[in-house]
Coordinates of C-alpha atoms in Angstrom, one line a residue:
M19 CA 27.3 -20.3 -0.8
S20 CA 26.9 -23.6 1.0
K21 CA 25.9 -22.0 4.3
F22 CA 22.3 -21.7 2.9
K23 CA 22.1 -25.4 2.3
T24 CA 23.6 -26.4 5.6
R25 CA 21.7 -23.9 7.8
L26 CA 18.3 -24.1 6.2
L27 CA 17.2 -27.3 8.0
D28 CA 18.3 -26.3 11.5
R29 CA 17.0 -22.8 11.9
R30 CA 14.5 -22.1 14.6
G31 CA 11.1 -20.6 14.3
F32 CA 9.5 -19.7 11.0
L33 CA 12.9 -19.3 9.3
K34 CA 13.3 -23.0 9.5
T35 CA 11.3 -23.7 6.4
T36 CA 10.7 -20.3 4.9
A37 CA 8.2 -20.6 2.0
A38 CA 8.7 -24.4 2.1
A39 CA 12.0 -23.2 0.6
T40 CA 13.0 -26.4 -1.2
V41 CA 9.6 -26.8 -2.9
A42 CA 8.8 -25.0 -6.1
A43 CA 5.3 -23.7 -5.3
S44 CA 3.2 -20.8 -6.3
L45 CA -0.2 -19.4 -5.4
P46 CA -2.8 -21.7 -6.8
M47 CA -5.2 -20.1 -9.3
A48 CA -8.7 -21.2 -10.0
A49 CA -8.9 -23.9 -12.6
R50 CA -10.9 -22.0 -15.2
A51 CA -10.6 -20.7 -18.7
S52 CA -10.5 -17.0 -19.3
S53 CA -13.5 -15.5 -21.1
G54 CA -15.0 -12.3 -22.2
H55 CA -14.1 -8.6 -21.9
L56 CA -14.2 -6.8 -18.5
R57 CA -14.7 -3.1 -17.9
V58 CA -13.6 -1.5 -14.6
G59 CA -14.3 2.0 -13.3
K60 CA -11.5 3.1 -11.0
A61 CA -11.6 6.0 -8.5
H62 CA -8.1 6.9 -9.5
G63 CA -6.0 7.9 -12.4
Q64 CA -4.4 11.3 -13.3
T65 CA -2.7 12.7 -16.4
T66 CA 0.6 12.6 -14.6
D67 CA 0.6 8.8 -14.2
T68 CA 3.4 7.0 -15.9
L69 CA 4.7 3.4 -16.4
N70 CA 7.6 4.1 -14.0
P71 CA 6.9 1.7 -11.0
G72 CA 8.8 4.0 -8.7
T73 CA 6.0 6.6 -9.1
W74 CA 2.9 4.4 -8.7
E75 CA 0.7 5.7 -5.9
N76 CA -2.9 5.1 -6.8
G77 CA -5.3 2.3 -7.5
F78 CA -5.2 2.7 -11.3
T79 CA -1.4 2.4 -11.6
L80 CA -1.3 -0.4 -9.0
A81 CA -3.8 -2.5 -11.0
L82 CA -1.9 -1.8 -14.2
G83 CA 1.3 -3.0 -12.6
F84 CA -0.2 -6.2 -11.3
A85 CA -1.7 -6.9 -14.7
I86 CA 1.4 -6.6 -16.9
H87 CA 4.3 -7.3 -14.5
G88 CA 5.4 -9.9 -12.1
R89 CA 7.2 -9.7 -8.7
L90 CA 9.4 -12.2 -6.9
T91 CA 6.7 -12.9 -4.2
E92 CA 3.0 -12.2 -3.8
V93 CA 0.5 -12.0 -0.9
G94 CA -2.3 -14.5 -1.4
P95 CA -6.0 -14.1 -0.5
D96 CA -5.3 -15.8 2.9
G97 CA -2.7 -13.1 3.8
Q98 CA 0.2 -15.6 3.4
L99 CA 3.2 -15.1 1.2
Y100 CA 3.6 -17.2 -1.9
P101 CA 6.4 -17.5 -4.6
E102 CA 5.7 -15.8 -7.9
L103 CA 8.7 -15.2 -10.1
A104 CA 10.9 -16.5 -7.4
E105 CA 10.4 -20.3 -7.3
S106 CA 11.6 -20.6 -3.7
W107 CA 13.8 -18.8 -1.1
E108 CA 16.0 -19.4 1.9
A109 CA 17.8 -17.4 4.5
S110 CA 21.1 -17.5 6.4
E111 CA 20.6 -18.1 10.1
D112 CA 20.6 -14.4 11.1
A113 CA 18.4 -13.5 8.1
S114 CA 20.9 -11.1 6.8
E115 CA 21.4 -13.0 3.5
W116 CA 18.6 -14.3 1.3
R117 CA 18.8 -16.6 -1.7
F118 CA 15.9 -16.5 -4.2
R119 CA 15.8 -19.1 -7.0
I120 CA 14.3 -17.6 -10.1
R121 CA 11.6 -19.5 -11.9
K122 CA 12.4 -21.0 -15.2
G123 CA 10.0 -20.9 -18.2
V124 CA 9.0 -17.3 -17.7
S125 CA 9.1 -14.9 -20.6
F126 CA 8.4 -11.3 -21.2
H127 CA 5.6 -10.3 -23.6
S128 CA 8.3 -9.6 -26.2
G129 CA 9.5 -13.2 -26.0
K130 CA 12.7 -12.6 -24.0
E131 CA 13.2 -15.2 -21.3
L132 CA 13.4 -13.9 -17.7
S133 CA 16.9 -14.0 -16.2
V134 CA 18.6 -13.3 -12.9
D135 CA 20.1 -10.2 -14.6
D136 CA 16.6 -8.8 -15.1
V137 CA 15.8 -9.3 -11.5
I138 CA 19.0 -7.6 -10.3
A139 CA 18.5 -4.6 -12.6
S140 CA 14.9 -4.2 -11.6
I141 CA 15.6 -4.2 -7.8
N142 CA 18.7 -2.0 -8.3
Y143 CA 16.5 0.6 -10.1
H144 CA 15.0 1.5 -6.8
R145 CA 18.3 1.6 -4.8
G146 CA 21.0 4.2 -4.4
E147 CA 21.3 7.8 -3.2
N148 CA 20.0 9.2 -6.5
S149 CA 16.9 7.0 -6.5
T150 CA 13.6 8.9 -6.4
S151 CA 11.5 5.7 -6.2
A152 CA 8.9 5.4 -3.4
A153 CA 10.3 2.0 -2.8
G154 CA 13.7 3.4 -2.0
P155 CA 13.3 3.1 1.8
I156 CA 12.3 -0.5 1.8
V157 CA 15.2 -1.6 -0.4
A158 CA 17.7 0.6 1.4
P159 CA 18.9 -2.3 3.6
I160 CA 20.1 -4.2 0.6
Q161 CA 23.8 -3.9 0.4
Q162 CA 24.6 -6.1 -2.5
L163 CA 22.8 -8.3 -5.1
T164 CA 24.7 -11.0 -6.9
A165 CA 23.8 -13.7 -9.4
D166 CA 24.6 -17.3 -8.5
G167 CA 23.5 -19.7 -11.2
D168 CA 19.7 -19.5 -11.4
S169 CA 19.5 -17.6 -8.0
V170 CA 19.8 -14.1 -6.8
V171 CA 21.5 -13.5 -3.5
F172 CA 20.6 -10.5 -1.4
K173 CA 23.1 -9.3 1.3
L174 CA 21.4 -6.9 3.8
D175 CA 22.9 -4.5 6.3
G176 CA 21.3 -6.6 9.1
G177 CA 18.8 -9.4 9.7
N178 CA 15.3 -8.9 8.3
A179 CA 12.8 -11.7 9.0
D180 CA 10.2 -10.1 6.8
F181 CA 12.4 -9.6 3.7
P182 CA 10.4 -11.9 1.4
F183 CA 7.3 -9.9 2.2
I184 CA 9.1 -6.7 1.2
L185 CA 9.7 -8.1 -2.3
S186 CA 5.9 -8.4 -2.9
D187 CA 5.7 -4.6 -2.8
Y188 CA 3.8 -3.3 -5.9
H189 CA 6.7 -1.1 -6.9
L190 CA 9.1 -3.9 -7.2
T191 CA 8.1 -5.2 -10.6
I192 CA 10.5 -7.2 -12.6
H193 CA 11.5 -5.6 -16.0
K194 CA 14.0 -6.4 -18.7
A195 CA 17.5 -5.2 -18.0
N196 CA 18.6 -2.4 -20.2
G197 CA 22.2 -1.3 -20.0
D198 CA 22.8 -0.1 -16.5
G199 CA 19.1 0.2 -15.8
M200 CA 15.8 -1.5 -16.7
D201 CA 13.2 -1.0 -19.4
W202 CA 10.1 0.4 -17.8
Q203 CA 9.2 2.7 -20.6
S204 CA 8.0 0.0 -23.1
G205 CA 5.5 -1.6 -20.7
D206 CA 7.0 -5.0 -21.7
G207 CA 6.3 -7.2 -18.7
C208 CA 6.0 -10.8 -17.8
G209 CA 2.5 -10.6 -16.2
S210 CA -0.7 -12.3 -17.2
Y211 CA -1.8 -9.4 -19.4
V212 CA -0.3 -7.4 -22.3
L213 CA -0.7 -3.6 -22.2
K214 CA -2.3 -2.5 -25.5
E215 CA -3.0 1.2 -24.8
F216 CA -2.4 3.6 -22.0
N217 CA -4.0 7.1 -21.8
P218 CA -2.9 8.5 -18.5
G219 CA -5.8 9.9 -16.5
V220 CA -8.3 8.4 -19.0
S221 CA -8.0 4.7 -19.7
A222 CA -5.9 1.6 -20.3
T223 CA -6.7 -1.6 -22.3
F224 CA -5.2 -5.0 -21.9
E225 CA -5.3 -8.4 -23.5
K226 CA -4.5 -11.9 -22.1
N227 CA -0.9 -13.0 -22.3
P228 CA -1.1 -16.3 -24.2
N229 CA 2.3 -17.3 -23.0
H230 CA 2.0 -16.6 -19.3
W231 CA 3.8 -19.2 -17.2
R232 CA 0.7 -20.1 -15.1
D233 CA -2.1 -18.9 -17.4
S234 CA -3.8 -16.9 -14.6
A235 CA -5.7 -14.4 -16.6
G236 CA -9.4 -14.4 -15.7
F237 CA -10.5 -12.6 -18.8
D238 CA -9.6 -12.5 -22.5
S239 CA -9.2 -8.7 -22.2
F240 CA -10.2 -5.8 -19.9
E241 CA -10.3 -2.1 -19.9
M242 CA -9.8 0.3 -17.0
L243 CA -11.4 3.8 -17.0
A244 CA -10.3 6.6 -14.7
L245 CA -13.6 7.7 -13.1
V246 CA -12.5 9.8 -10.1
D247 CA -15.9 11.4 -9.6
P248 CA -18.0 9.0 -7.5
N249 CA -21.3 9.9 -9.3
A250 CA -19.7 9.1 -12.6
R251 CA -18.5 5.7 -11.4
T252 CA -21.9 4.8 -9.9
T253 CA -23.7 5.9 -13.1
A254 CA -21.4 3.8 -15.2
L255 CA -22.1 0.7 -13.2
V256 CA -25.8 1.1 -13.1
S257 CA -26.0 1.9 -16.8
G258 CA -23.9 -1.2 -17.6
D259 CA -20.9 0.8 -19.0
V260 CA -18.6 -0.9 -16.5
D261 CA -18.8 -4.2 -14.6
I262 CA -16.8 -3.2 -11.5
I263 CA -16.3 0.0 -9.5
D264 CA -14.1 0.6 -6.4
K265 CA -14.5 3.1 -3.6
I266 CA -18.3 3.4 -3.9
D267 CA -20.0 6.4 -2.4
L268 CA -20.9 5.1 1.0
K269 CA -23.8 7.6 1.4
T270 CA -25.6 5.7 -1.4
A271 CA -24.2 2.2 -0.9
G272 CA -27.5 0.9 0.5
L273 CA -29.5 2.3 -2.4
L274 CA -27.0 1.1 -5.0
G275 CA -27.1 -2.4 -3.5
R276 CA -30.8 -2.5 -4.2
K277 CA -30.3 -2.0 -7.9
P278 CA -31.0 -5.1 -10.0
G279 CA -27.9 -6.8 -11.1
V280 CA -25.6 -5.0 -8.6
N281 CA -23.8 -6.6 -5.7
I282 CA -22.0 -4.7 -2.9
H283 CA -19.0 -6.2 -1.1
S284 CA -17.1 -5.0 2.0
L285 CA -13.8 -6.3 3.4
A286 CA -12.0 -5.0 6.5
G287 CA -8.3 -4.4 6.1
N288 CA -5.4 -2.0 6.8
Q289 CA -6.7 0.8 4.6
H290 CA -6.7 4.1 6.5
Y291 CA -7.6 7.7 5.7
T292 CA -5.3 10.5 6.8
F293 CA -4.7 14.2 7.3
A294 CA -0.9 14.8 6.9
M295 CA 0.8 17.9 8.3
L296 CA 4.1 19.1 6.9
T297 CA 6.3 19.0 10.1
N298 CA 9.1 20.9 8.4
Q299 CA 6.9 23.9 8.0
D300 CA 5.3 26.1 10.7
P301 CA 3.0 25.8 12.6
F302 CA 3.4 22.0 12.4
T303 CA 7.0 22.0 13.5
D304 CA 5.6 22.2 17.0
N305 CA 4.3 18.8 18.3
H306 CA 1.9 20.6 20.7
I307 CA 0.2 22.0 17.6
R308 CA 0.0 18.5 16.0
Q309 CA -1.4 17.1 19.3
A310 CA -4.0 19.8 19.5
L311 CA -5.3 18.9 16.1
K312 CA -5.4 15.2 16.9
Y313 CA -7.5 15.9 20.0
G314 CA -9.7 18.2 17.9
V315 CA -11.0 15.3 15.7
N316 CA -14.2 13.5 16.5
R317 CA -13.2 10.1 15.2
E318 CA -16.5 8.3 16.0
E319 CA -18.5 10.9 14.1
M320 CA -16.3 10.5 11.1
V321 CA -16.7 6.7 11.1
E322 CA -20.4 7.2 11.3
K323 CA -20.9 10.0 8.8
I324 CA -18.1 9.5 6.4
L325 CA -17.7 5.7 6.4
F326 CA -21.3 5.0 7.4
G327 CA -20.1 2.3 9.7
Y328 CA -17.8 0.6 7.1
G329 CA -14.7 0.9 9.2
S330 CA -13.4 1.8 12.7
V331 CA -11.7 4.6 14.5
G332 CA -8.0 5.2 14.0
N333 CA -5.4 6.1 16.6
D334 CA -2.9 8.2 14.5
H335 CA -0.6 5.2 13.6
P336 CA -0.9 3.0 10.5
I337 CA -0.9 -0.5 12.0
G338 CA -4.2 -2.3 11.7
Q339 CA -5.9 -4.3 14.4
G340 CA -5.4 -7.5 12.5
Q341 CA -1.7 -7.2 12.2
R342 CA 0.8 -9.2 14.2
Y343 CA 2.2 -6.4 16.3
F344 CA -0.8 -4.1 16.8
N345 CA -0.4 -2.3 20.1
T346 CA -3.4 -3.4 22.1
E347 CA -2.4 -1.3 25.2
L348 CA -2.0 2.1 23.5
A349 CA -4.6 4.5 24.8
Q350 CA -7.2 5.4 22.1
K351 CA -7.3 9.1 21.4
T352 CA -10.8 10.6 21.7
Y353 CA -12.3 14.0 21.0
D354 CA -11.1 16.2 23.8
P355 CA -11.3 20.0 23.2
D356 CA -9.8 20.7 26.7
K357 CA -6.7 18.7 25.9
A358 CA -6.5 20.4 22.5
K359 CA -6.7 23.8 24.2
W360 CA -4.0 22.8 26.7
H361 CA -1.6 21.8 23.8
L362 CA -2.3 25.1 22.1
Q363 CA -1.4 26.9 25.4
Q364 CA 1.8 24.9 25.6
A365 CA 2.6 26.1 22.1
G366 CA 2.2 29.6 23.3
I367 CA -1.1 30.4 21.5
D368 CA -4.8 30.6 22.3
S369 CA -6.1 29.9 18.8
L370 CA -5.0 28.4 15.5
S371 CA -6.2 28.8 11.9
V372 CA -5.1 26.4 9.1
D373 CA -6.2 25.4 5.6
L374 CA -6.9 21.7 5.0
S375 CA -6.7 20.6 1.3
A376 CA -8.9 17.8 0.1
A377 CA -10.3 16.2 -3.1
D378 CA -12.3 13.2 -4.1
A379 CA -9.0 11.7 -5.4
A380 CA -7.9 11.3 -1.8
F381 CA -10.8 9.1 -0.6
G382 CA -14.6 9.0 -0.6
G383 CA -15.9 12.1 1.1
P384 CA -12.7 13.9 2.1
V385 CA -14.2 17.4 1.8
D386 CA -17.1 16.3 4.0
A387 CA -14.5 14.9 6.5
A388 CA -12.6 18.1 6.5
T389 CA -15.9 20.0 7.2
L390 CA -16.6 17.7 10.1
F391 CA -13.1 18.3 11.4
Q392 CA -13.7 22.1 11.1
V393 CA -16.9 21.8 13.2
S394 CA -15.3 19.7 16.0
A395 CA -12.1 21.7 16.1
K396 CA -14.0 24.9 16.7
G397 CA -14.6 23.8 20.3
A398 CA -10.9 23.8 20.9
G399 CA -10.3 27.3 19.4
I400 CA -9.0 25.9 16.1
D401 CA -10.3 27.3 12.8
I402 CA -9.8 24.7 10.0
K403 CA -10.6 26.0 6.6
P404 CA -11.4 23.2 4.1
V405 CA -10.0 23.8 0.6
R406 CA -11.5 21.7 -2.3
E407 CA -8.6 20.9 -4.7
P408 CA -8.8 19.6 -8.2
N409 CA -8.8 15.8 -8.6
D410 CA -6.4 15.8 -11.5
G411 CA -2.9 16.4 -10.3
Y412 CA -3.9 16.0 -6.6
W413 CA -1.1 13.5 -5.8
S414 CA 1.5 15.5 -7.7
D415 CA 0.6 19.0 -6.9
V416 CA -1.2 19.0 -3.5
W417 CA -0.2 15.9 -1.5
M418 CA 3.2 16.5 0.1
N419 CA 3.1 20.0 -1.3
K420 CA 0.3 21.8 0.6
R421 CA 1.0 22.1 4.4
F422 CA -2.1 20.1 5.5
S423 CA -3.8 17.7 3.1
A424 CA -6.0 14.6 3.0
G425 CA -4.8 11.2 1.8
Y426 CA -5.2 7.5 2.1
W427 CA -3.1 4.4 2.5
D428 CA -3.8 0.8 1.7
G429 CA -1.4 -0.2 4.5
R430 CA 1.2 -2.9 4.1
P431 CA 1.3 -6.6 5.0
V432 CA 4.1 -6.2 7.6
E433 CA 4.8 -3.4 10.0
D434 CA 8.3 -2.6 8.8
Q435 CA 7.2 -2.1 5.3
M436 CA 4.6 0.5 6.3
F437 CA 6.9 2.4 8.6
A438 CA 9.8 2.4 6.2
T439 CA 7.6 3.6 3.3
A440 CA 5.8 6.4 5.0
Y441 CA 7.5 7.3 8.3
S442 CA 11.2 6.8 7.9
C443 CA 13.1 10.1 7.8
G444 CA 13.8 11.1 4.2
A445 CA 11.5 8.5 2.7
A446 CA 10.1 9.6 -0.7
W447 CA 6.5 9.1 0.7
N448 CA 7.0 10.3 4.2
D449 CA 4.1 12.7 3.6
S450 CA 4.6 14.7 6.8
F451 CA 8.4 15.0 6.4
W452 CA 8.7 13.8 9.9
C453 CA 11.9 12.6 11.5
H454 CA 12.5 11.1 14.9
D455 CA 15.8 9.6 16.1
R456 CA 14.4 7.0 18.5
F457 CA 11.8 5.8 15.9
E458 CA 14.6 5.4 13.3
A459 CA 16.7 3.4 15.8
L460 CA 13.8 1.2 16.7
M461 CA 12.9 0.5 13.1
I462 CA 16.4 -0.7 12.3
A463 CA 16.6 -2.8 15.5
A464 CA 13.1 -4.4 15.1
R465 CA 13.8 -5.3 11.5
A466 CA 16.8 -7.4 12.6
E467 CA 15.3 -8.8 15.8
L468 CA 14.3 -12.5 15.5
N469 CA 12.9 -12.8 19.0
D470 CA 9.2 -12.3 18.6
N471 CA 8.6 -10.8 22.1
K472 CA 11.4 -8.3 21.8
R473 CA 10.2 -7.4 18.3
R474 CA 6.7 -6.8 19.6
E475 CA 8.0 -4.4 22.3
M476 CA 9.8 -2.4 19.7
Y477 CA 6.8 -2.1 17.3
W478 CA 4.5 -1.2 20.2
E479 CA 6.8 1.7 21.2
M480 CA 7.0 2.8 17.5
Q481 CA 3.2 3.0 17.3
D482 CA 3.2 5.1 20.5
I483 CA 5.9 7.5 19.1
V484 CA 4.0 7.9 15.7
A485 CA 0.6 8.4 17.4
N486 CA 1.8 11.0 19.9
Q487 CA 4.7 12.7 18.2
G488 CA 4.1 12.1 14.5
G489 CA 2.7 14.5 11.8
V490 CA -0.2 12.4 10.5
I491 CA -3.7 12.3 11.8
I492 CA -5.3 8.9 11.2
P493 CA -9.0 9.3 12.3
M494 CA -10.3 6.2 10.7
F495 CA -9.6 2.8 9.2
A496 CA -11.9 2.2 6.2
S497 CA -13.2 -1.1 4.9
Y498 CA -12.8 -1.8 1.2
V499 CA -16.3 -1.4 -0.3
F500 CA -16.8 -2.0 -3.9
A501 CA -19.6 -3.0 -6.3
V502 CA -19.8 -5.5 -9.1
S503 CA -22.2 -6.6 -11.7
D504 CA -23.9 -10.0 -11.2
K505 CA -22.0 -11.0 -14.3
I506 CA -18.9 -11.2 -12.3
K507 CA -17.9 -14.4 -10.4
L508 CA -15.9 -13.7 -7.2
P509 CA -13.8 -16.3 -5.2
D510 CA -14.9 -17.5 -1.8
Q511 CA -11.9 -15.8 -0.2
M512 CA -10.6 -12.4 -1.2
A513 CA -7.4 -10.6 -0.1
S514 CA -7.8 -7.7 2.3
N515 CA -4.2 -6.3 1.9
R516 CA -5.5 -3.9 -0.8
D517 CA -8.7 -2.9 -2.4
L518 CA -10.4 -5.3 -4.9
D519 CA -8.9 -8.5 -3.8
G520 CA -5.4 -7.1 -3.4
E521 CA -5.8 -5.4 -6.8
R522 CA -5.4 -8.9 -8.3
W523 CA -9.0 -9.0 -9.6
M524 CA -7.9 -9.5 -13.2
E525 CA -6.4 -12.8 -12.2
R526 CA -8.7 -14.0 -9.4
W527 CA -12.1 -13.1 -10.8
S528 CA -14.0 -14.2 -13.9
L529 CA -17.3 -13.9 -15.7
A530 CA -20.1 -15.8 -14.2

């Protein structure tokens, strides 16, 4: 293993001193004592939620995971990567092998000390042909994990300059090893909070972990309530039943902000709202049909009437304008009924009728968005029929099951992670079931490419392919808009990689 030591100091570019690899550092937390009890109303949560990290797909389960578990790395409020359960890391010169030194002095809530075996078991849980985890595609490049003293060595199928970012994914929580697997059922984690009660689709309660290695809990305890209905969330905040709500109803944001004791906050990020078409089912097997629908969307109108200006138009690919390899030269799609009609003609039809499923569980105002889509598409001879679906069970019964449905994505900190999770052929969360050979080849090549200019060219082409041949319509990127009681003290800088300060609010916020 000496090649890590000898090559670390002479690598070029950012691999040269990855994560200040010889320094045991971590994300600094505010120097404050935890205090009081916090109540949070989440626009998420359903009765099918579980403690299995491979299934987490909504803001309720994400926050639960961040509270009770740890990961090897974490994205800080500044968008940079920091060590968490990994004390440091370093790579071979071609970035195909990575060594992560595991932090000492970390224990699970049950008292068991964290070991390299726990890390290996936890990552392996998401790997393999039989894995149903949503993180399967992003850990697929891992060929082998081995223990070497207090370190875990990852051997990949090729170079991956972004690999430490991958390990910050919210699914890749570290659990106790249990036989050939890991123990996710008990909720025994090594995070800053202990899970006391979990009622799927209803609530969860937590208490501060008194033995956490960095004592980062901002509150003595907190409770999350699943309040999917936006009116219920707003009422709960105004009445003082909760202290924080996410995904506020943008139609009433201005009015809510004038309420005494309520503060509205907005952060731009990579969150985007989608309409996914199942490309393995007619009529969406035909790309001309998909393109016709994309040209039938009035994106500016949706930003104005659904986001009320809290966002920007999307271009049918998931890479945000602030990301490193955003394609600045890709032509922006605009509402064009004539182009939509032309694509229908190329598909051999003059008109099209499709159902579009939506529910408030997807994002704020999805049925209204579907109705706007219905109106604009009529000009192209397309009849879209909005279908209001139940909130409970939406993600298990509607999303990826109905042929055309609304959804949302928080985005990912690096391009490869987003593409591998939602656009790679066969990925568990490829919600359009789309496959494209050239895209797959580019994804693998870009992941291993260490030349920044060549990498940029590949990611630019991938965005073009997804936008013009993919099965997902992305009409808008939405800012994170949330409301808090004036009892809550927020930091000067907040993360924009996910909602509510990267869903790390339980560690980074406190009572005023």
